[in-house]
Rosetta silent file (secondary structure, phi, psi, omega in degrees, C-alpha in Angstrom):
SEQUENCE: XXXXXXXXXXXXXXXXXXXXXXXXXXXXXXXXXXXXXXXXXXXXXXXXXXXXXXXXXXXXXXXXXXXXXXXXXXXXXXXXXXXXXXXXXXXXXXXXXXXXXXXXXXXXXXXXXXXXXXXXXXXXXXXXXXXXXXXXXXXXXXXXXXXXXXXXXXXXXXXXXXXXXXXXXXXXXXXXXXXXXXXXXXXXXXXXXXXXXXXXXXXXXXXXXXXXXXXXXXXXXXXXXXXXXXXXXXXXXXXXXXXXXXXXXXXXXXXXXXXXXXXXXXXXXXXXXXXXXXXXXXXXXXXXXXXXXXXXXXXXXXXXXXXXXXXXXXXXXXXXXXXXXXXXXXX
SCORE:     score description
SCORE:     0.000 S_00000001
   1 L     0.000  124.564 -174.999   -3.305  -19.753   19.767 S_00000001
   2 L   -90.845  145.480  176.054   -6.062  -17.682   18.203 S_00000001
   3 L   -82.131 -175.682 -179.956   -8.418  -15.418   20.106 S_00000001
   4 L   -66.432  155.434  178.757  -12.188  -15.204   19.621 S_00000001
   5 L   -64.957  147.931  179.919  -13.547  -14.192   16.237 S_00000001
   6 L   -66.360  151.193  172.943  -14.187  -10.471   15.848 S_00000001
   7 E   -63.721  131.753  177.478  -17.683   -9.086   16.326 S_00000001
   8 E  -114.419  128.298 -179.533  -19.295   -8.726   12.906 S_00000001
   9 E  -122.479  123.021 -176.280  -22.083   -6.205   12.450 S_00000001
  10 L    79.569  170.430  178.232  -24.049   -6.148    9.203 S_00000001
  11 L  -123.267  151.423 -179.443  -23.188   -8.143    6.109 S_00000001
  12 L  -130.863  133.105  174.827  -21.079   -7.196    3.115 S_00000001
  13 L   -75.584  121.561 -179.203  -21.174   -8.584   -0.386 S_00000001
  14 H   -52.441  -32.533  179.690  -17.568   -9.526   -1.297 S_00000001
  15 H   -68.645  -18.410 -179.095  -18.150   -8.074   -4.771 S_00000001
  16 H  -103.166   23.438 -177.935  -18.914   -4.752   -3.095 S_00000001
  17 E  -103.297  133.588  174.262  -15.726   -4.533   -1.038 S_00000001
  18 E   -82.321  -34.289  176.923  -12.979   -2.002   -1.658 S_00000001
  19 E  -133.663  132.828  177.608  -10.628   -3.819    0.744 S_00000001
  20 E  -143.249  128.390  174.406  -10.855   -7.453    1.755 S_00000001
  21 E  -124.678  150.975  178.335   -8.356   -9.553    3.716 S_00000001
  22 E  -129.996  110.381  178.655   -8.513  -13.204    4.693 S_00000001
  23 E    53.386   45.843 -177.954   -6.461  -14.362    7.687 S_00000001
  24 E   -72.143  128.041 -179.080   -3.888  -11.649    7.089 S_00000001
  25 E  -129.771  136.973  170.975   -0.726  -12.107    9.172 S_00000001
  26 E  -135.106  116.221 -179.935    2.403   -9.976    9.439 S_00000001
  27 E  -110.843  146.095  169.374    5.157  -11.164   11.755 S_00000001
  28 E  -117.715  101.133 -172.544    8.394   -9.514   12.789 S_00000001
  29 L    67.572 -124.599  179.593   10.516  -12.393   14.030 S_00000001
  30 L   -95.114    0.505 -177.496    8.341  -14.294   16.521 S_00000001
  31 E   -98.899  129.793  177.780    6.015  -11.333   17.133 S_00000001
  32 E   -93.079  107.453  176.222    2.746  -11.032   15.203 S_00000001
  33 E   -76.221  -31.800  174.548    2.040   -7.357   14.536 S_00000001
  34 E  -129.665  124.070 -165.966   -1.047   -8.378   12.555 S_00000001
  35 E  -122.222   77.353  171.610   -2.594  -11.656   13.644 S_00000001
  36 E    72.282   47.125 -174.816   -5.061  -13.236   11.207 S_00000001
  37 E   -91.517  147.226  178.659   -7.402  -10.336   10.468 S_00000001
  38 L  -119.196   86.394  179.798  -10.391  -10.448    8.095 S_00000001
  39 L   -80.218  144.704  174.740  -11.082   -6.879    6.991 S_00000001
  40 E  -141.604   99.549 -177.017  -14.190   -6.066    4.952 S_00000001
  41 E  -106.480  109.224 -177.136  -14.367   -2.440    3.800 S_00000001
  42 E   -66.683  146.642  174.771  -17.476   -1.723    1.679 S_00000001
  43 L   -62.769  139.234  179.009  -17.117    0.410   -1.443 S_00000001
  44 L    83.839   -2.279 -179.123  -18.258    3.976   -0.838 S_00000001
  45 L   -84.347  157.463  162.451  -17.790    3.748    2.932 S_00000001
  46 E  -104.791  105.208 -169.608  -15.806    6.026    5.201 S_00000001
  47 E  -102.840  115.214  177.559  -14.136    3.296    7.264 S_00000001
  48 E   -87.487  122.040 -178.417  -12.545    4.272   10.586 S_00000001
  49 E  -104.414  105.634 -169.714   -9.648    1.991   11.548 S_00000001
  50 E  -110.076  154.392  175.057   -9.238    2.322   15.316 S_00000001
  51 L   164.117  153.051  176.947   -6.852    0.984   17.893 S_00000001
  52 L   -67.710  166.790  177.187   -4.322    2.016   20.539 S_00000001
  53 L   -56.395  136.017  179.293   -0.691    2.611   19.616 S_00000001
  54 L    83.931    8.105 -177.660    1.007   -0.650   18.681 S_00000001
  55 L   -83.012  -11.551  177.502   -2.241   -2.431   17.810 S_00000001
  56 L   109.223    8.051 -176.724   -1.179   -3.066   14.193 S_00000001
  57 H   -64.474  -54.392 -176.399   -3.052   -0.331   12.311 S_00000001
  58 H   -66.599  -37.180  176.762   -0.126    1.216   10.420 S_00000001
  59 H   -61.045  -42.099  177.777    1.434   -2.188    9.713 S_00000001
  60 H   -59.806  -45.597 -179.452   -1.857   -3.306    8.190 S_00000001
  61 H   -61.827  -43.451 -179.385   -1.979   -0.209    5.984 S_00000001
  62 H   -62.207  -38.027  178.099    1.596   -0.715    4.825 S_00000001
  63 H   -69.062  -41.883  179.768    0.814   -4.311    3.838 S_00000001
  64 H   -59.102  -36.935 -176.194   -2.380   -3.276    2.014 S_00000001
  65 L   -91.336    3.419  179.255   -0.420   -0.733   -0.047 S_00000001
  66 L    78.422   13.457  177.824    2.478   -3.061   -0.848 S_00000001
  67 L   -82.430  -14.713  174.829    4.908   -1.121    1.350 S_00000001
  68 L  -146.375  151.038 -178.622    5.500   -4.275    3.381 S_00000001
  69 L   -92.721  143.903  177.054    4.950   -7.930    2.521 S_00000001
  70 L   -75.766  147.857  173.728    2.457  -10.119    4.361 S_00000001
  71 L   -74.245  -40.517  176.341    3.696  -13.208    6.164 S_00000001
  72 E  -162.344  169.454  179.592    0.548  -15.066    5.133 S_00000001
  73 E   103.767  170.715 -177.594   -3.065  -14.507    4.151 S_00000001
  74 E  -114.588  145.744  179.847   -4.909  -13.057    1.177 S_00000001
  75 E  -133.179  133.467  171.095   -5.500   -9.406    0.239 S_00000001
  76 E  -128.587  127.938  176.709   -7.852   -7.914   -2.336 S_00000001
  77 E  -123.446  126.288 -176.460   -7.947   -4.185   -3.036 S_00000001
  78 L    53.045   37.529  174.648  -10.548   -2.795   -5.455 S_00000001
  79 L    82.825    2.106 -176.979  -11.409   -6.366   -6.375 S_00000001
  80 E  -119.656  146.320 -177.129   -7.878   -7.417   -7.358 S_00000001
  81 E   -71.285  133.219  179.143   -5.427   -9.721   -5.626 S_00000001
  82 E  -114.060  147.796    4.528   -2.483   -7.999   -3.959 S_00000001
  83 L   -88.477    7.498 -175.934    0.436   -7.645   -4.322 S_00000001
  84 L   -58.480  -37.336 -176.457    0.168   -9.336   -7.749 S_00000001
  85 L   -99.962   22.979 -174.979   -2.020   -6.510   -9.127 S_00000001
  86 H   -54.578  -47.742 -176.417   -0.108   -3.713   -7.380 S_00000001
  87 H   -63.751  -33.538 -179.416    0.828   -1.861  -10.581 S_00000001
  88 H   -80.109  -31.175 -173.826   -2.759   -1.923  -11.851 S_00000001
  89 H   -85.694  -41.492 -171.117   -4.394   -0.986   -8.539 S_00000001
  90 H   -58.421  -33.135  176.917   -2.160    1.777   -7.127 S_00000001
  91 H   -60.476  -20.694  178.800   -3.057    4.431   -9.742 S_00000001
  92 H   -97.619    7.643 -178.112   -6.606    4.294   -8.358 S_00000001
  93 E  -121.035  124.918  171.885   -5.442    4.589   -4.739 S_00000001
  94 E  -102.376  143.251 -174.936   -4.436    7.815   -3.017 S_00000001
  95 E  -143.567  144.872  170.255   -2.552    7.510    0.274 S_00000001
  96 E  -132.131  102.710 -172.367   -1.207    9.567    3.154 S_00000001
  97 L  -125.965  130.298  175.274    0.783    7.241    5.417 S_00000001
  98 L    55.700   35.389  176.119    3.054    8.045    8.378 S_00000001
  99 L    80.706  141.887 -177.955    3.164   11.752    7.572 S_00000001
 100 L   -75.138  147.935  174.700    4.026   13.416    4.273 S_00000001
 101 L  -120.866  125.920 -175.736    7.632   13.797    3.071 S_00000001
 102 L  -135.498  165.181  174.145    8.527   16.709    0.785 S_00000001
 103 L   -78.546  115.446 -175.108   11.513   18.612   -0.561 S_00000001
 104 L   -65.435  -25.736 -176.968   11.874   21.546    1.887 S_00000001
 105 L   -84.266   -8.204  177.661   13.555   23.819   -0.670 S_00000001
 106 L   -98.031  156.497  176.230   10.670   23.519   -3.138 S_00000001
 107 E   -74.306  171.419  176.628    7.338   25.298   -2.897 S_00000001
 108 H   -58.999  -47.963 -179.922    4.097   23.464   -2.215 S_00000001
 109 H   -67.904  -35.090  178.130    3.113   23.571   -5.874 S_00000001
 110 H   -62.677  -40.816  176.929    6.666   22.655   -6.922 S_00000001
 111 H   -62.674  -44.788 -178.823    6.545   19.525   -4.771 S_00000001
 112 H   -67.263  -36.782  177.310    3.199   18.483   -6.228 S_00000001
 113 H   -61.127  -42.563 -178.376    4.400   19.148   -9.785 S_00000001
 114 H   -67.810  -43.172  179.590    7.405   16.908   -9.182 S_00000001
 115 H   -65.396  -39.708 -179.988    5.345   14.144   -7.578 S_00000001
 116 H   -66.566  -35.656 -179.529    2.764   14.287  -10.350 S_00000001
 117 H   -68.434  -20.720  178.026    5.442   14.061  -13.024 S_00000001
 118 L   -79.669   -9.635 -179.728    6.633   10.792  -11.459 S_00000001
 119 L   -90.550  108.943 -175.817    3.196    9.287  -12.138 S_00000001
 120 L   -67.938  -13.157  178.983    3.377    7.699  -15.584 S_00000001
 121 L   -90.612   -6.970 -175.126   -0.434    7.636  -15.732 S_00000001
 122 L   -90.795  135.183  179.460   -0.731   11.419  -15.239 S_00000001
 123 L   -78.321  128.344  178.359   -1.116   13.714  -18.245 S_00000001
 124 H   -70.230  -25.185 -177.042    1.467   16.492  -18.394 S_00000001
 125 H   -64.941  -31.518 -177.322   -0.942   18.693  -20.363 S_00000001
 126 H  -110.027   14.417 -173.937   -3.271   19.136  -17.383 S_00000001
 127 H   -60.549  -49.537 -176.377   -0.639   18.962  -14.625 S_00000001
 128 H   -61.141  -40.386  179.310   -0.721   22.630  -13.570 S_00000001
 129 H   -66.492  -42.220  179.818   -4.506   22.650  -13.352 S_00000001
 130 H   -62.691  -42.208  178.905   -4.574   19.425  -11.312 S_00000001
 131 H   -62.952  -46.062 -179.782   -1.993   20.808   -8.891 S_00000001
 132 H   -62.927  -41.441  179.570   -3.899   24.085   -8.512 S_00000001
 133 H   -65.112  -42.113 -179.530   -7.192   22.256   -7.985 S_00000001
 134 H   -64.714  -42.197  177.930   -5.693   19.916   -5.381 S_00000001
 135 H   -63.846  -37.976  179.281   -4.165   22.820   -3.449 S_00000001
 136 H   -65.986  -38.613 -177.959   -7.492   24.644   -3.543 S_00000001
 137 H   -64.366  -29.402 -179.088   -9.376   21.620   -2.190 S_00000001
 138 L  -103.746   10.082  175.299   -7.189   21.495    0.915 S_00000001
 139 L    73.930   33.846 -178.851   -7.072   25.256    1.444 S_00000001
 140 L  -117.335   13.751 -178.811   -3.443   25.844    0.431 S_00000001
 141 H   -57.867  -36.859 -177.546   -3.842   28.068   -2.628 S_00000001
 142 H   -68.191  -21.864 -177.038   -2.506   31.039   -0.669 S_00000001
 143 H  -111.761   16.995 -175.936    0.695   29.126    0.191 S_00000001
 144 L   -59.478  -36.553 -177.273    1.256   27.437   -3.173 S_00000001
 145 L   -92.353   -1.005 -178.486    4.432   29.435   -3.858 S_00000001
 146 L   -82.172  140.113  178.085    5.846   29.259   -0.335 S_00000001
 147 E   -64.675  141.353 -175.252    8.782   26.916    0.326 S_00000001
 148 H   -65.014  -24.272  177.962    7.742   23.843    2.276 S_00000001
 149 H   -61.518  -21.238  179.499   10.440   24.479    4.890 S_00000001
 150 H   -94.116   -0.423  179.843    8.242   27.378    6.024 S_00000001
 151 L   -76.697  144.451  170.667    5.106   25.226    6.266 S_00000001
 152 L   -76.004  170.809  178.036    3.661   24.329    9.655 S_00000001
 153 H   -59.068  -42.907  179.526    2.941   20.670   10.504 S_00000001
 154 H   -63.312  -38.229  178.408   -0.715   21.214    9.681 S_00000001
 155 H   -67.047  -39.386  176.852    0.146   22.769    6.294 S_00000001
 156 H   -63.581  -37.253  177.867    2.408   19.817    5.464 S_00000001
 157 H   -64.882  -40.877  176.665   -0.448   17.482    6.363 S_00000001
 158 H   -63.221  -39.455  179.500   -2.738   19.400    4.003 S_00000001
 159 H   -64.924  -36.530  175.326   -0.095   19.180    1.269 S_00000001
 160 H   -63.181  -39.004  176.456    0.031   15.420    1.770 S_00000001
 161 H   -65.537  -40.993  178.333   -3.730   15.286    1.291 S_00000001
 162 H   -60.066  -40.573  178.072   -3.400   17.407   -1.854 S_00000001
 163 H   -60.638  -41.171  179.687   -0.873   14.911   -3.222 S_00000001
 164 H   -67.430  -20.382 -175.438   -3.339   12.073   -2.608 S_00000001
 165 L  -104.819   12.890 -178.082   -6.001   14.038   -4.489 S_00000001
 166 L   -61.621  -30.529  177.969   -4.011   14.934   -7.613 S_00000001
 167 L  -129.833  155.888  174.626   -6.054   12.443   -9.609 S_00000001
 168 L   -58.025  135.942 -177.132   -9.545   10.963   -9.093 S_00000001
 169 L  -124.750  145.218  171.633   -9.239    7.940   -6.816 S_00000001
 170 L   -81.398  -29.947 -176.495  -11.470    4.974   -6.131 S_00000001
 171 E  -137.552  133.772  176.495   -9.842    4.474   -2.734 S_00000001
 172 E  -121.134  124.512 -179.168   -8.192    6.944   -0.372 S_00000001
 173 E  -112.856  117.145 -174.019   -6.103    5.598    2.539 S_00000001
 174 E  -122.863  121.663  178.337   -5.365    8.171    5.236 S_00000001
 175 E  -101.905  108.890 -178.169   -3.196    7.537    8.295 S_00000001
 176 L    51.922   61.771 -173.944   -4.012   10.171   10.972 S_00000001
 177 L   -69.207  -19.688 -179.485   -5.150   12.793    8.411 S_00000001
 178 L   -98.671   10.309  179.835   -5.940   15.477   11.023 S_00000001
 179 L   -59.572  125.775  176.756   -2.555   15.248   12.743 S_00000001
 180 L    82.541   -0.690 -178.478   -1.252   18.765   13.454 S_00000001
 181 L   -89.088  146.147  174.023   -4.382   20.522   12.221 S_00000001
 182 L   -76.739  172.235 -177.642   -6.197   23.215   14.185 S_00000001
 183 H   -54.713  -39.316  179.508   -9.968   22.826   14.818 S_00000001
 184 H   -65.279  -44.047  178.010  -10.841   24.695   11.618 S_00000001
 185 H   -63.461  -37.369  178.249   -8.487   22.518    9.553 S_00000001
 186 H   -63.671  -43.537  177.556   -9.901   19.404   11.181 S_00000001
 187 H   -61.934  -39.402 -179.605  -13.433   20.425   10.223 S_00000001
 188 H   -65.269  -41.122  177.624  -12.295   21.081    6.653 S_00000001
 189 H   -64.275  -41.965  178.244  -10.695   17.629    6.371 S_00000001
 190 H   -58.465  -45.940  179.255  -13.856   16.078    7.801 S_00000001
 191 H   -66.398  -36.906  178.306  -15.977   17.878    5.202 S_00000001
 192 H   -63.144  -44.601  179.539  -13.525   16.932    2.438 S_00000001
 193 H   -61.000  -43.929  179.419  -13.717   13.258    3.387 S_00000001
 194 H   -62.081  -41.486 -178.695  -17.509   13.387    3.380 S_00000001
 195 H   -67.535  -36.690  177.281  -17.583   15.051   -0.043 S_00000001
 196 H   -64.181  -43.266  178.985  -15.202   12.440   -1.469 S_00000001
 197 H   -65.061  -38.210  178.283  -17.378    9.623   -0.127 S_00000001
 198 H   -63.261  -27.848  178.214  -20.484   11.305   -1.550 S_00000001
 199 L   -86.248    2.439  175.774  -18.739   11.244   -4.931 S_00000001
 200 L   104.007   -3.136  178.759  -18.176    7.486   -4.692 S_00000001
 201 L   -77.893  133.730  171.810  -14.631    7.350   -3.264 S_00000001
 202 E   -83.325  130.700 -178.734  -14.030    4.807   -0.505 S_00000001
 203 E  -118.395  122.508  179.649  -12.076    6.424    2.352 S_00000001
 204 E  -109.161  111.627 -171.416  -10.090    4.278    4.807 S_00000001
 205 E  -116.047  116.650  171.393   -9.086    6.401    7.815 S_00000001
 206 E   -91.386  126.681 -175.381   -6.717    5.236   10.540 S_00000001
 207 E  -151.780  156.456  173.623   -7.163    7.457   13.575 S_00000001
 208 L  -110.635    6.983 -177.443   -6.783    7.638   17.337 S_00000001
 209 L  -104.572  101.215 -176.973   -9.450   10.358   17.728 S_00000001
 210 H   -63.179  -37.836 -178.571  -12.806    8.793   18.542 S_00000001
 211 H   -60.977  -40.072  179.120  -14.690   12.092   18.377 S_00000001
 212 H   -69.061  -41.797 -179.498  -13.513   12.619   14.797 S_00000001
 213 H   -62.217  -41.767 -179.036  -14.299    9.046   13.771 S_00000001
 214 H   -63.337  -32.950 -178.950  -17.830    9.307   15.174 S_00000001
 215 H   -84.523  -22.432 -169.804  -18.475   12.470   13.137 S_00000001
 216 H  -105.144  -35.149 -164.015  -16.765   11.303    9.940 S_00000001
 217 L   -99.551  151.672  173.972  -17.147    7.548    9.487 S_00000001
 218 L   -99.486  -27.515 -178.679  -19.937    5.221    8.392 S_00000001
 219 E  -133.881  157.598 -176.566  -18.115    2.004    9.330 S_00000001
 220 E  -141.354  143.498  167.931  -15.506    1.097   11.954 S_00000001
 221 E  -125.132  137.415 -176.691  -12.928   -1.617   12.579 S_00000001
 222 E  -116.048  122.517  177.903  -11.295   -1.964   16.005 S_00000001
 223 E  -101.837  144.770  174.572   -7.797   -3.410   16.407 S_00000001
 224 E  -149.652  119.559  177.897   -6.305   -4.694   19.650 S_00000001
 225 L    51.638   43.061  175.784   -2.882   -6.378   19.973 S_00000001
 226 L    84.549   -1.419 -178.260   -2.771   -7.198   16.266 S_00000001
 227 E  -115.101  146.602  175.398   -6.276   -8.629   16.100 S_00000001
 228 E   -88.127  107.465 -172.218   -9.445   -7.201   14.613 S_00000001
 229 E   -92.605  -15.580  176.643  -11.865   -7.450   17.540 S_00000001
 230 E  -166.022  150.337  172.320  -14.899   -5.835   15.879 S_00000001
 231 E  -159.894  156.168  178.106  -16.009   -4.266   12.611 S_00000001
 232 E   148.105 -175.256  177.860  -19.184   -3.114   10.934 S_00000001
 233 E   -57.685  140.170 -175.717  -21.468   -0.092   10.496 S_00000001
 234 H   -56.617  -46.847 -176.736  -20.786    2.541   13.156 S_00000001
 235 H   -62.678  -39.893 -179.960  -24.383    2.737   14.370 S_00000001
 236 H   -69.507  -39.494  179.611  -24.675   -1.039   14.747 S_00000001
 237 H   -63.916  -42.388 -178.853  -21.350   -1.320   16.557 S_00000001
 238 H   -68.892  -42.657 -175.557  -22.310    1.435   18.971 S_00000001
 239 H   -75.115  -13.406  179.730  -25.841    0.150   19.606 S_00000001
 240 L   -77.230   -7.287  178.738  -24.607   -3.387   20.314 S_00000001
 241 L   -83.773 -175.596 -179.609  -23.198   -2.195   23.635 S_00000001
 242 L   -73.146  147.622  170.501  -25.005   -1.761   26.909 S_00000001
 243 E  -105.236  154.542 -179.329  -27.660    0.884   27.381 S_00000001
 244 E  -127.267  139.713  167.477  -28.083    2.703   30.681 S_00000001
 245 E   -84.791  129.324  179.934  -31.011    4.134   32.557 S_00000001
 246 E  -121.512  123.929  178.721  -29.979    7.519   33.972 S_00000001
 247 E  -122.629  117.965  174.089  -31.994    9.204   36.724 S_00000001
 248 E   -92.393  121.466 -173.132  -31.011   12.646   38.013 S_00000001
 249 E  -161.621  149.728  171.281  -32.418   12.967   41.506 S_00000001
 250 L   -75.675   -5.485 -178.553  -31.513   14.117   45.023 S_00000001
 251 L  -111.124   55.514 -171.785  -32.611   10.614   46.116 S_00000001
 252 H   -62.527  -41.063 -177.763  -29.884    8.660   44.306 S_00000001
 253 H   -66.868  -42.187  177.932  -29.628    5.794   46.807 S_00000001
 254 H   -64.451  -42.177  179.196  -33.394    5.237   46.863 S_00000001
 255 H   -61.371  -40.839  179.777  -33.530    5.430   43.076 S_00000001
 256 H   -62.899  -39.596 -179.947  -30.740    2.849   42.799 S_00000001
 257 H   -67.986  -36.179  177.213  -32.607    0.444   45.046 S_00000001
 258 H   -65.179  -44.596  179.526  -35.789    0.849   42.968 S_00000001
 259 H   -61.466  -39.954  178.983  -33.865    0.172   39.749 S_00000001
 260 H   -64.944  -38.774  179.300  -32.296   -2.928   41.314 S_00000001
 261 H   -64.356  -28.677  178.513  -35.731   -4.170   42.372 S_00000001
 262 L   -80.953    0.363  177.495  -36.833   -3.858   38.747 S_00000001
 263 L    93.487    8.693  178.822  -34.001   -6.212   37.748 S_00000001
 264 L   -90.999  144.766 -177.409  -31.578   -3.585   36.451 S_00000001
 265 E   -86.925  118.090 -178.328  -27.892   -3.841   37.377 S_00000001
 266 E   -60.966  142.253  173.095  -26.759   -0.697   39.234 S_00000001
 267 L  -109.036 -179.808 -174.917  -23.860    1.253   37.730 S_00000001
 268 L   -61.847  142.198  175.570  -21.537    3.722   39.430 S_00000001
 269 L  -102.126  128.304 -179.982  -23.136    6.679   41.226 S_00000001
 270 L   -60.898  163.292  179.732  -21.263    9.988   40.851 S_00000001
 271 L   -70.043 -179.382 -173.791  -19.863   11.750   43.911 S_00000001
 272 L   -68.980  -25.043 -178.174  -21.639   14.418   45.892 S_00000001
 273 L   -68.307  127.761  178.391  -20.210   17.282   43.800 S_00000001
 274 L    82.098 -176.564 -178.651  -22.734   18.445   41.211 S_00000001
 275 L   -60.521  140.758  177.319  -26.116   16.806   40.397 S_00000001
 276 L   -85.423  146.360  178.294  -26.629   13.335   41.788 S_00000001
 277 E  -134.658  147.507  167.032  -27.466   10.499   39.410 S_00000001
 278 E  -111.238  133.595 -179.186  -28.572    6.924   39.708 S_00000001
 279 E  -127.610  144.414  175.475  -27.471    4.698   36.840 S_00000001
 280 E  -149.400  150.049 -178.945  -28.330    1.141   35.934 S_00000001
 281 E   -80.497  128.357  174.837  -27.659   -1.112   32.964 S_00000001
 282 E  -103.060  106.994 -170.027  -30.650   -1.826   30.726 S_00000001
 283 L   -62.733   99.528  176.237  -29.736   -5.115   29.047 S_00000001
 284 L    68.680   -6.922 -179.169  -29.882   -4.421   25.322 S_00000001
 285 L    70.681   10.754 -173.985  -32.943   -2.248   25.875 S_00000001
 286 L  -108.221  -48.167 -172.913  -35.087   -5.218   24.808 S_00000001
 287 L   -96.026   -8.512 -179.067  -35.936   -7.418   27.784 S_00000001
 288 L   -78.971  172.602  178.754  -35.962   -4.762   30.504 S_00000001
 289 L   -65.515  152.843  179.188  -38.995   -2.834   31.747 S_00000001
 290 L   -67.451  153.102 -179.379  -40.398   -0.063   29.575 S_00000001
 291 H   -53.697  -42.110 -177.608  -39.340    3.523   30.393 S_00000001
 292 H   -66.376  -31.058  176.866  -42.820    4.474   31.619 S_00000001
 293 H   -68.085  -41.670  179.710  -42.823    1.476   33.993 S_00000001
 294 H   -63.511  -47.076 -178.611  -39.439    2.525   35.414 S_00000001
 295 H   -63.541  -43.012  179.761  -40.543    6.133   35.942 S_00000001
 296 H   -60.731  -41.140  179.311  -43.829    5.073   37.537 S_00000001
 297 H   -65.808  -39.513  178.197  -41.975    2.795   39.991 S_00000001
 298 H   -62.523  -47.879 -178.431  -39.548    5.571   40.911 S_00000001
 299 H   -65.545  -40.565 -179.940  -42.331    8.076   41.553 S_00000001
 300 H   -61.051  -29.695  179.473  -44.422    5.530   43.484 S_00000001
 301 L   -92.595    8.684  174.856  -41.504    5.019   45.892 S_00000001
 302 L    85.278   14.818  177.481  -41.099    8.752   46.441 S_00000001
 303 L   -76.422  127.187  178.146  -38.055    9.338   44.227 S_00000001
 304 L   -85.689  103.454 -173.904  -37.915   12.984   43.105 S_00000001
 305 E   -90.287  116.408  176.373  -37.071   12.641   39.436 S_00000001
 306 E   -93.586  -32.628  178.302  -35.411   15.686   37.888 S_00000001
 307 E  -153.845  139.725  176.738  -34.311   13.966   34.680 S_00000001
 308 E  -132.498  133.783  179.291  -34.822   10.531   33.205 S_00000001
 309 E  -152.428  155.570  169.766  -33.044    9.168   30.121 S_00000001
 310 E  -117.255  116.146 -172.118  -31.985    5.938   28.449 S_00000001
 311 E  -108.039  132.625  171.940  -28.515    6.388   26.935 S_00000001
 312 L   -74.963  154.354  176.423  -26.836    4.235   24.298 S_00000001
 313 L   -69.176  146.340  178.866  -23.203    3.366   24.848 S_00000001
 314 L   -83.703  170.339  175.916  -20.729    5.637   23.080 S_00000001
 315 H   -62.621  -34.278  177.182  -18.018    4.513   20.697 S_00000001
 316 H   -63.023  -43.808  177.952  -15.556    5.100   23.540 S_00000001
 317 H   -58.472  -44.067 -179.210  -17.549    2.733   25.777 S_00000001
 318 H   -65.915  -39.887  179.657  -17.491    0.076   23.061 S_00000001
 319 H   -61.043  -46.788 -178.941  -13.778    0.554   22.466 S_00000001
 320 H   -63.414  -40.726 -179.554  -12.960    0.111   26.153 S_00000001
 321 H   -67.264  -30.023 -178.296  -15.192   -2.969   26.427 S_00000001
 322 H   -82.562  -36.376 -173.240  -13.549   -4.540   23.359 S_00000001
 323 H  -109.615  -18.293 -176.563   -9.911   -3.758   24.102 S_00000001
 324 L    73.804   13.571 -177.678   -9.795   -3.157   27.854 S_00000001
 325 L  -123.870  153.022  173.171   -7.857    0.045   27.190 S_00000001
 326 L   -73.189  176.267 -174.088   -8.527    3.742   27.470 S_00000001
 327 L  -149.803  145.627  176.313   -8.518    5.955   24.432 S_00000001
 328 L   -79.648  106.711 -175.407   -7.544    9.479   23.443 S_00000001
 329 L   -96.719  -10.221 -178.522  -10.934   11.022   22.684 S_00000001
 330 L  -118.841  -15.019  176.779   -9.822   14.641   22.292 S_00000001
 331 L    94.834    0.000    0.000   -6.390   14.367   20.702 S_00000001
C-alpha cells in the first residue's frame, strides 16, 4: 500500500537532472528500505538528502552508485541509465560513503597515490600533482606524510574527501561529510562544497545536521520510512510551511485573545520564565490580516507590544511536520 505522493516544489527539466529515479524500490526480504521514490536532483545543485536514521538514505546512495542492486525501478545518473552505464558514469562521480577506509600503515599521500593508481582513467604523469592538490584543498598538506593510523576521525574524513576530489567530477556524492570535524573543519567543508557547485559540480549531500544543510544546500529531499515525502528548492520547501505571528508583550493572554478574534489560530505560549510571547498561526501569510492591521488591533485593545514579527517556518519545523519525528539540529 503506497503512501501519499511527495510534496514537489519547483519543476525540473529531466534533461537537466544529475540524478533521476522512477519508482525506485530496494527490499531486504519483506522489508522495503526504499519504497518507490522519485528523486530529481538538478545539475549544479547542492542537494541535501535528509531523514532520520533508518529512513533509507544510505541504502538509496548505495543503489545509485551500484554498490547495491535495486529491487525495481529506474535510475539515471548524469543522463545515463544505471547500472548498465556504470563503467562509463563512475569516472565522473566522486563519492564518500559510510566513512573512508584506508591503509593505516601508509601515509595520507601514500593512500591517495595507491587509490589513484587503481583508476585506469587517471594519468600517472600528473598523479603526484593531483594528490598534492587534493590534499591542499581539504587542508591536509601538513599531514601528507603522516601515517593514517595517527589521523584523527576528522582527518580521515578530510582524506576521504581528498580521494573524491582527485579528478574533476560532474557529481560528488557525500554521506555525512562533516562527521568528526571540528567547527573550523565543518566551515571549510561547507565552503569547499559551495566552491565545487560554483564550478558546475553537482553535490549530493546526505546529512542529519539541519543547520549545516540550511547553510550549504540549494535543494532538499526528505526521507521518512523509506519514502521521499518532499523535495525541491530549499527556500520553497521552507516557505511552504506555516508562518507565525509573534508578539512579545507582558499582556500575552490579552494578545492571544486579540489574535484569535482576528481569525488566527493561537500557538503555544511560553512559560513565565523570560519574555512572554503570544503566538498565532498566519495561514500561508496570504489570506490573513495584514501586519499593520494586526498591530493596530493589538494596540487598540491595550496590548503593550514590545516586539512584533512574522516568522517563516524553519527547515526543522518542516521536517517535523513531514515526518512526525524530531531531528538532530546541532550534531
